[in-house]
């Protein structure tokens, strides 16, 4: 079955829906009520090979596509997303348990990524080089890599499907995508939007299945030149190791343990809501979520009170109500994992300021005080609506504690001091630093990514050109 109205998703290969070679299908259960939201094909290695072969052939056939062609495809795809916004929002709600406000933001961000990628089509620039050889004309040009694999997560399935495809297409590559089995529908909808936008057959392919089978098959395939991955640090390391063995390029956007520093001169009325939304938006299931707060000892108590006041007032309920902020976790397993981390912290002496438990899959927004660095909740990415708060006395101490962590995705500082803000930005090892803003921020053109165990390489409409092309030196005598 490949009828999209029934949400039965075959693989999208060479511009057509295909049933799985092995005949294996799997139900996709909505985190809202555990009802079947559709079913999707489960790929075998043979299915993955077919998708790569389709991409390789399409890459060769479309080498001469003009920048204006690629620009037109991506702008038309952006319009297609805009025209399909209601359907995309509904699918995000059903597939991921996303509140409507988050789903609408995801669609809007994805449209912006497509338009930024369209602009990048005319920014793939070369260089004219001097030469010591008389009469030699020397220059360097950028060439596409070929077939690029994209492995995407459940939490922002549309944004990441677009990010792992729009710029590869803009730079002349072909794409094979493996979406999370917990949120498969976005990649399928995007495939049809790309087709309607004029993207040639085979330049964008989608296979569904498990990362340890299909992800590995794509990562080690000899015709795949690059792998773009978004997900956990554990899986990202596996991808990096396997890709490196074959000399493939990778971009890895992985876990985060993102701090917000609140200085003694900070505007708490402004900072507290930013921190709370940064920690609790989409149930904390965002790589950029604020899971750790370092508050100056002079404002620690007041900030705790304000965070609790905000957290306990965040509305849950109907996901289609624009006022709703809190929805279900993606799975029982993830909900139970967050509960174990909270319970372990409490057992070791942490104090629950609010929340601390769950009803069904709805985990209460939780603020933990009296936490120490030995607790798992302080060492691991939580990926749930939990904020841990600690005190500090000197800003340098806070910076050192942040830099001592193995994660280095993003960080925020709230202060009225320009000097402290500059010091923090200069010394903090996080890849993204925000001053008087939340940790959860994203724009289509910025160099997005992490350092250390949070990632390798960068996404973004301009910096991504470097990741997705290779230099060729040309001379003429």
Coordinates of C-alpha atoms in Angstrom, one line a residue:
X1 CA 0.0 0.0 0.0
X2 CA 1.4 3.4 -1.0
X3 CA -1.7 5.5 -0.7
X4 CA -0.6 8.6 1.2
X5 CA -4.2 9.3 2.4
X6 CA -4.0 6.1 4.5
X7 CA -0.6 7.1 5.8
X8 CA 0.9 3.8 4.5
X9 CA 4.4 4.8 3.5
X10 CA 6.4 2.8 1.0
X11 CA 10.0 3.8 0.2
X12 CA 10.4 6.7 -2.1
X13 CA 12.9 5.6 -4.7
X14 CA 13.5 7.2 -8.1
X15 CA 10.3 9.2 -7.9
X16 CA 8.0 6.4 -7.0
X17 CA 6.6 4.7 -4.0
X18 CA 7.9 1.2 -3.6
X19 CA 6.9 -1.7 -1.3
X20 CA 9.8 -3.2 0.8
X21 CA 11.7 -6.0 -0.9
X22 CA 11.2 -8.2 2.2
X23 CA 7.6 -7.3 2.6
X24 CA 8.0 -6.0 6.1
X25 CA 5.8 -3.2 7.3
X26 CA 5.6 -1.6 10.8
X27 CA 2.9 0.4 12.5
X28 CA 3.7 4.0 13.6
X29 CA 2.0 4.7 16.9
X30 CA 1.0 8.2 17.9
X31 CA 2.5 9.3 21.3
X32 CA -0.8 11.0 22.0
X33 CA -2.9 7.9 22.5
X34 CA -0.8 5.0 21.2
X35 CA -3.2 4.6 18.3
X36 CA -1.9 3.5 14.9
X37 CA -1.1 6.7 12.9
X38 CA -0.2 4.7 9.8
X39 CA 2.4 2.2 8.8
X40 CA 5.7 2.4 7.0
X41 CA 7.9 0.0 5.0
X42 CA 10.9 -1.4 6.8
X43 CA 13.9 -1.3 4.5
X44 CA 16.4 -4.1 3.9
X45 CA 19.9 -3.6 2.7
X46 CA 18.6 -4.3 -0.8
X47 CA 16.2 -1.4 -0.5
X48 CA 18.9 0.9 0.7
X49 CA 21.1 -0.2 -2.2
X50 CA 18.3 0.6 -4.6
X51 CA 17.9 4.1 -3.1
X52 CA 21.6 4.8 -3.4
X53 CA 21.7 3.5 -7.0
X54 CA 18.8 5.8 -7.9
X55 CA 20.6 8.8 -6.3
X56 CA 23.9 8.0 -8.0
X57 CA 22.2 7.8 -11.4
X58 CA 20.2 11.0 -10.9
X59 CA 23.4 12.8 -9.7
X60 CA 25.2 11.9 -12.9
X61 CA 22.2 12.8 -15.1
X62 CA 21.7 16.2 -13.4
X63 CA 25.4 17.4 -13.2
X64 CA 24.7 20.2 -15.7
X65 CA 21.6 21.6 -13.9
X66 CA 21.9 25.4 -13.8
X67 CA 21.9 27.3 -10.5
X68 CA 18.7 28.9 -11.6
X69 CA 17.2 25.4 -12.0
X70 CA 18.1 24.4 -8.5
X71 CA 17.0 27.8 -7.1
X72 CA 13.6 27.3 -8.8
X73 CA 13.2 23.8 -7.4
X74 CA 13.9 25.0 -3.8
X75 CA 11.7 28.1 -4.0
X76 CA 8.9 26.0 -5.4
X77 CA 9.3 23.5 -2.6
X78 CA 9.2 26.4 -0.1
X79 CA 5.9 27.5 -1.6
X80 CA 4.7 23.8 -1.5
X81 CA 5.4 23.7 2.2
X82 CA 3.6 26.9 2.7
X83 CA 0.6 25.6 0.8
X84 CA 0.7 22.3 2.7
X85 CA 1.2 24.0 6.1
X86 CA -2.0 22.8 7.7
X87 CA -1.4 19.1 6.7
X88 CA 2.2 19.3 7.9
X89 CA 1.2 20.7 11.2
X90 CA -1.5 18.1 11.7
X91 CA 1.0 15.3 10.9
X92 CA 3.6 16.8 13.3
X93 CA 1.0 16.8 16.1
X94 CA 0.0 13.1 15.4
X95 CA 3.4 11.7 14.8
X96 CA 5.4 13.5 17.5
X97 CA 2.9 14.8 20.0
X98 CA 3.9 18.3 19.2
X99 CA 1.8 21.2 20.5
X100 CA 0.4 23.2 17.6
X101 CA 2.6 26.3 18.3
X102 CA 5.8 24.2 18.1
X103 CA 4.5 22.5 14.9
X104 CA 3.7 25.8 13.3
X105 CA 7.1 27.1 14.2
X106 CA 8.7 24.0 12.7
X107 CA 6.9 24.5 9.4
X108 CA 7.8 28.2 9.2
X109 CA 11.5 27.4 10.0
X110 CA 11.6 24.7 7.3
X111 CA 10.2 27.2 4.7
X112 CA 13.0 29.6 5.7
X113 CA 15.6 26.9 5.3
X114 CA 14.4 26.1 1.8
X115 CA 14.5 29.7 0.8
X116 CA 17.9 30.2 2.2
X117 CA 19.2 27.2 0.4
X118 CA 17.7 28.6 -2.8
X119 CA 19.8 31.7 -2.3
X120 CA 22.9 29.6 -1.7
X121 CA 22.6 28.2 -5.3
X122 CA 24.3 31.5 -6.5
X123 CA 26.9 31.6 -3.7
X124 CA 28.9 28.5 -4.7
X125 CA 32.0 30.6 -5.6
X126 CA 35.4 29.6 -6.8
X127 CA 38.8 31.3 -6.7
X128 CA 41.2 32.7 -9.3
X129 CA 44.7 31.8 -8.1
X130 CA 48.1 33.3 -8.9
X131 CA 50.7 31.0 -10.4
X132 CA 54.5 31.0 -10.5
X133 CA 54.4 29.3 -13.9
X134 CA 54.5 31.9 -16.8
X135 CA 51.4 31.7 -19.0
X136 CA 49.5 29.5 -16.6
X137 CA 45.9 30.2 -15.8
X138 CA 45.1 28.8 -12.4
X139 CA 41.8 28.6 -10.6
X140 CA 39.8 26.6 -8.1
X141 CA 36.2 25.5 -8.4
X142 CA 33.7 23.8 -6.0
X143 CA 32.3 20.4 -7.1
X144 CA 29.4 18.5 -5.5
X145 CA 30.3 15.4 -3.6
X146 CA 27.7 13.0 -5.1
X147 CA 25.3 11.0 -3.0
X148 CA 24.7 12.4 0.5
X149 CA 22.9 10.3 3.2
X150 CA 20.7 12.1 5.8
X151 CA 19.7 10.4 9.0
X152 CA 17.1 12.5 10.9
X153 CA 15.5 12.4 14.4
X154 CA 12.0 12.3 15.7
X155 CA 11.9 15.6 17.5
X156 CA 12.1 18.1 14.6
X157 CA 11.5 15.7 11.7
X158 CA 10.5 18.3 9.1
X159 CA 13.3 20.8 9.9
X160 CA 15.9 18.1 9.8
X161 CA 14.5 16.5 6.7
X162 CA 14.7 19.9 5.0
X163 CA 18.1 20.7 6.4
X164 CA 19.6 17.4 5.3
X165 CA 18.2 17.8 1.8
X166 CA 17.8 21.4 0.7
X167 CA 21.4 22.5 0.8
X168 CA 22.7 19.2 -0.7
X169 CA 20.3 19.7 -3.6
X170 CA 21.4 23.4 -3.9
X171 CA 25.1 22.3 -4.1
X172 CA 24.4 19.7 -6.8
X173 CA 24.3 16.5 -4.7
X174 CA 21.7 13.8 -4.6
X175 CA 20.1 12.6 -1.3
X176 CA 19.0 9.4 0.4
X177 CA 17.2 10.0 3.6
X178 CA 16.5 7.7 6.6
X179 CA 14.0 9.4 9.0
X180 CA 13.4 8.3 12.5
X181 CA 11.0 5.3 12.7
X182 CA 9.2 7.3 15.4
X183 CA 8.3 10.1 13.0
X184 CA 8.4 8.9 9.4
X185 CA 5.7 10.9 7.8
X186 CA 7.5 14.2 7.3
X187 CA 10.1 12.8 4.9
X188 CA 7.4 11.2 2.8
X189 CA 5.4 14.4 2.6
X190 CA 8.6 16.3 1.7
X191 CA 9.3 13.8 -1.1
X192 CA 6.0 14.6 -2.8
X193 CA 6.5 18.3 -2.3
X194 CA 9.9 18.1 -3.9
X195 CA 8.5 16.1 -6.8
X196 CA 5.7 18.7 -7.4
X197 CA 8.4 21.5 -7.2
X198 CA 10.2 20.0 -10.2
X199 CA 13.1 18.2 -8.4
X200 CA 14.2 15.5 -10.9
X201 CA 13.5 11.8 -10.2
X202 CA 16.1 10.2 -8.0
X203 CA 17.7 13.3 -6.6
X204 CA 15.7 12.8 -3.4
X205 CA 15.0 9.3 -2.0
X206 CA 13.6 8.1 1.3
X207 CA 13.9 4.7 2.9
X208 CA 12.3 3.8 6.2
X209 CA 13.7 1.5 8.8
X210 CA 16.1 1.0 11.7
X211 CA 19.4 2.8 12.1
X212 CA 21.4 -0.2 13.0
X213 CA 20.5 -1.8 9.7
X214 CA 19.6 0.9 7.1
X215 CA 21.8 3.6 8.7
X216 CA 24.8 1.3 8.8
X217 CA 24.1 0.2 5.2
X218 CA 24.0 3.9 4.0
X219 CA 27.0 4.9 6.1
X220 CA 29.3 2.2 4.6
X221 CA 27.9 2.2 1.1
X222 CA 30.8 2.9 -1.4
X223 CA 28.6 5.3 -3.4
X224 CA 27.7 7.5 -0.4
X225 CA 30.2 10.3 -0.1
X226 CA 28.9 12.0 3.0
X227 CA 26.6 11.3 5.9
X228 CA 24.7 14.0 7.7
X229 CA 23.4 12.8 11.1
X230 CA 21.2 14.3 13.8
X231 CA 20.6 12.2 16.9
X232 CA 22.2 10.9 20.1
X233 CA 25.9 11.1 20.8
X234 CA 26.1 7.3 21.1
X235 CA 24.7 6.7 17.7
X236 CA 26.6 9.7 16.2
X237 CA 29.9 8.2 17.3
X238 CA 29.0 4.9 15.6
X239 CA 28.2 6.8 12.4
X240 CA 31.5 8.7 12.6
X241 CA 33.5 5.6 13.2
X242 CA 32.0 3.7 10.3
X243 CA 32.2 6.7 7.9
X244 CA 35.8 7.5 8.9
X245 CA 36.9 3.9 8.0
X246 CA 35.9 4.7 4.4
X247 CA 37.1 8.3 4.4
X248 CA 33.6 9.7 4.1
X249 CA 32.7 13.2 5.3
X250 CA 30.3 13.6 8.1
X251 CA 28.3 16.3 9.9
X252 CA 27.1 15.3 13.3
X253 CA 24.6 17.2 15.4
X254 CA 24.3 15.3 18.6
X255 CA 23.5 15.7 22.3
X256 CA 23.6 18.8 24.5
X257 CA 23.8 19.7 28.2
X258 CA 23.0 23.3 27.6
X259 CA 23.5 25.8 30.5
X260 CA 22.0 29.2 31.1
X261 CA 24.1 31.5 33.3
X262 CA 22.2 34.1 35.3
X263 CA 24.4 36.8 36.7
X264 CA 23.6 38.9 39.8
X265 CA 22.7 41.9 37.6
X266 CA 20.3 40.0 35.3
X267 CA 16.7 41.0 34.7
X268 CA 15.0 38.0 36.3
X269 CA 11.6 39.0 35.0
X270 CA 12.9 38.5 31.5
X271 CA 15.4 35.7 32.2
X272 CA 13.1 33.2 34.0
X273 CA 10.5 32.8 31.2
X274 CA 13.2 32.4 28.6
X275 CA 14.9 29.7 30.7
X276 CA 11.6 28.0 31.4
X277 CA 10.6 27.9 27.8
X278 CA 14.1 26.8 26.8
X279 CA 13.8 23.9 29.1
X280 CA 10.2 22.9 28.7
X281 CA 9.4 23.6 25.1
X282 CA 8.3 20.3 23.4
X283 CA 8.8 18.6 26.7
X284 CA 12.6 19.3 26.7
X285 CA 13.0 17.0 23.7
X286 CA 15.2 19.4 21.8
X287 CA 19.0 19.2 21.5
X288 CA 19.2 22.9 22.5
X289 CA 17.0 22.6 25.5
X290 CA 18.1 24.4 28.7
X291 CA 18.7 21.6 31.2
X292 CA 21.1 23.3 33.5
X293 CA 21.1 26.8 35.2
X294 CA 24.0 28.4 36.9
X295 CA 22.6 31.3 39.0
X296 CA 24.7 33.8 40.9
X297 CA 24.3 33.2 44.6
X298 CA 22.7 36.6 45.1
X299 CA 19.8 35.7 42.8
X300 CA 19.7 31.9 43.2
X301 CA 16.7 31.8 45.5
X302 CA 14.7 34.4 43.6
X303 CA 15.3 32.7 40.3
X304 CA 14.2 29.3 41.7
X305 CA 11.0 30.9 42.8
X306 CA 10.4 32.6 39.4
X307 CA 11.2 29.4 37.5
X308 CA 8.7 27.4 39.6
X309 CA 6.1 30.1 39.2
X310 CA 6.5 29.9 35.4
X311 CA 6.7 26.1 35.3
X312 CA 3.6 25.4 37.3
X313 CA 1.6 27.7 35.1
X314 CA 2.5 26.1 31.7
X315 CA -0.8 24.7 30.2
X316 CA -1.1 21.2 29.0
X317 CA -4.0 19.5 27.3
X318 CA -5.4 19.8 23.8
X319 CA -2.4 19.9 21.4
X320 CA -4.4 21.9 18.9
X321 CA -5.0 24.7 21.3
X322 CA -2.4 27.4 20.6
X323 CA -2.1 28.0 24.4
X324 CA -0.9 24.5 25.1
X325 CA 2.8 24.2 25.9
X326 CA 3.1 20.7 27.5
X327 CA 2.4 17.6 25.5
X328 CA 3.3 13.9 25.7
X329 CA 6.8 12.5 25.6
X330 CA 7.6 10.6 22.4
X331 CA 7.5 7.1 24.1
X332 CA 6.9 5.3 27.4
X333 CA 10.6 4.4 27.3
X334 CA 11.7 8.0 27.2
X335 CA 9.3 9.0 29.9
X336 CA 10.5 6.2 32.1
X337 CA 14.2 7.2 31.4
X338 CA 13.5 10.8 32.6
X339 CA 11.8 9.5 35.7
X340 CA 14.8 7.3 36.6
X341 CA 17.1 10.3 36.2
X342 CA 14.9 12.4 38.5
X343 CA 14.4 9.7 41.1
X344 CA 18.2 9.0 41.2
X345 CA 18.9 12.7 41.7
X346 CA 16.4 12.9 44.6
X347 CA 17.8 9.7 46.1
X348 CA 21.2 11.4 46.1
X349 CA 20.0 14.6 47.7
X350 CA 18.4 16.8 45.0
X351 CA 15.3 18.8 46.0
X352 CA 12.3 18.8 43.8
X353 CA 11.1 22.4 43.5
X354 CA 8.2 21.5 41.3
X355 CA 7.1 18.6 39.1
X356 CA 9.1 15.4 39.5
X357 CA 6.7 12.9 38.0
X358 CA 4.4 12.1 35.2
X359 CA 0.8 11.0 34.3
X360 CA 0.9 8.7 31.4
X361 CA 3.3 10.2 28.9
X362 CA 2.9 13.8 30.2
X363 CA 5.9 14.6 32.3
X364 CA 5.5 17.5 34.7
X365 CA 7.8 20.5 34.1
X366 CA 10.4 19.8 36.8
X367 CA 12.9 22.1 38.6
X368 CA 15.6 20.4 40.7
X369 CA 17.7 22.3 43.2
X370 CA 20.6 21.0 45.4
X371 CA 22.0 19.0 42.5
X372 CA 25.7 18.1 42.3
X373 CA 28.0 17.1 39.4
X374 CA 28.1 13.5 40.5
X375 CA 24.4 12.9 39.6
X376 CA 23.5 11.3 36.3
X377 CA 21.0 14.1 35.7
X378 CA 23.9 16.5 35.6
X379 CA 26.1 14.3 33.4
X380 CA 23.7 13.1 30.8
X381 CA 21.5 14.7 28.2
X382 CA 18.0 14.4 29.8
X383 CA 15.8 15.0 26.7
X384 CA 12.9 15.7 29.0
X385 CA 11.3 18.7 30.8
X386 CA 13.8 18.9 33.6
X387 CA 15.9 22.0 34.7
X388 CA 18.7 21.6 37.3
X389 CA 19.8 24.7 39.1
X390 CA 23.1 25.4 40.8
X391 CA 24.7 28.5 42.4
X392 CA 28.0 30.2 41.6
X393 CA 30.0 33.0 43.1
X394 CA 32.4 34.1 40.3
X395 CA 31.6 34.1 36.6
X396 CA 35.0 32.5 35.8
X397 CA 34.0 29.5 38.0
X398 CA 30.7 29.2 36.0
X399 CA 32.6 29.2 32.7
X400 CA 35.1 26.7 33.9
X401 CA 32.3 24.3 35.0
X402 CA 30.7 24.6 31.7
X403 CA 33.9 24.0 29.8
X404 CA 34.6 20.9 31.9
X405 CA 31.5 19.2 30.4
X406 CA 31.8 16.8 27.5
X407 CA 28.9 18.5 25.7
X408 CA 29.4 21.9 24.0
X409 CA 26.3 22.7 21.9
X410 CA 24.9 26.0 23.1
X411 CA 24.9 28.2 26.2
X412 CA 23.2 31.4 27.3
X413 CA 24.1 34.2 29.7
X414 CA 21.7 36.7 31.2
X415 CA 23.5 39.9 32.4
X416 CA 23.4 43.6 32.2
X417 CA 27.2 43.8 31.9
X418 CA 28.6 44.1 28.4
X419 CA 32.0 43.1 29.8
X420 CA 30.7 39.9 31.4
X421 CA 28.8 39.0 28.2
X422 CA 31.9 39.5 26.1
X423 CA 34.0 37.5 28.6
X424 CA 31.5 34.6 28.5
X425 CA 31.2 34.5 24.7
X426 CA 35.0 34.6 24.4
X427 CA 35.8 31.9 26.9
X428 CA 32.8 29.6 26.7
X429 CA 33.6 26.5 24.6
X430 CA 30.0 26.0 23.4
X431 CA 29.5 26.2 19.7
X432 CA 26.6 28.7 20.0
X433 CA 26.4 31.4 22.7
X434 CA 23.4 33.6 23.3
X435 CA 23.4 36.8 25.3
X436 CA 20.2 37.7 27.1
X437 CA 18.3 35.1 25.1
X438 CA 17.2 31.4 25.3
X439 CA 19.4 28.5 24.4
X440 CA 16.8 27.3 21.9
X441 CA 17.4 29.4 18.8
X442 CA 17.8 28.6 15.1
X443 CA 18.1 30.6 11.9
X444 CA 18.6 29.2 8.4
X445 CA 21.8 30.9 7.5
X446 CA 23.8 30.6 10.7
X447 CA 26.6 28.0 11.4
X448 CA 24.5 25.6 13.5
X449 CA 26.3 22.7 15.3
X450 CA 28.2 21.6 18.3
X451 CA 31.7 21.0 19.7
X452 CA 33.1 18.0 21.6
X453 CA 30.4 15.3 22.2
X454 CA 27.7 17.6 20.8
X455 CA 28.8 17.4 17.2
X456 CA 31.2 17.8 14.3
X457 CA 30.8 20.1 11.3
X458 CA 28.2 22.8 10.8
X459 CA 24.8 23.2 9.1
X460 CA 23.7 26.4 7.5
X461 CA 23.0 28.0 4.2
X462 CA 26.5 29.4 3.7
X463 CA 28.8 27.4 5.9
X464 CA 27.1 24.2 4.6
X465 CA 28.5 24.9 1.2
X466 CA 32.0 24.0 2.5
X467 CA 30.7 20.8 4.0
X468 CA 28.8 19.7 0.8
X469 CA 31.4 20.5 -1.9
X470 CA 35.0 19.6 -2.6
X471 CA 37.6 21.8 -4.2
X472 CA 39.0 21.1 -7.6
X473 CA 42.2 22.9 -8.8
X474 CA 42.3 23.6 -12.6
X475 CA 45.2 24.9 -14.6
X476 CA 45.4 25.9 -18.3
X477 CA 48.6 26.7 -20.2

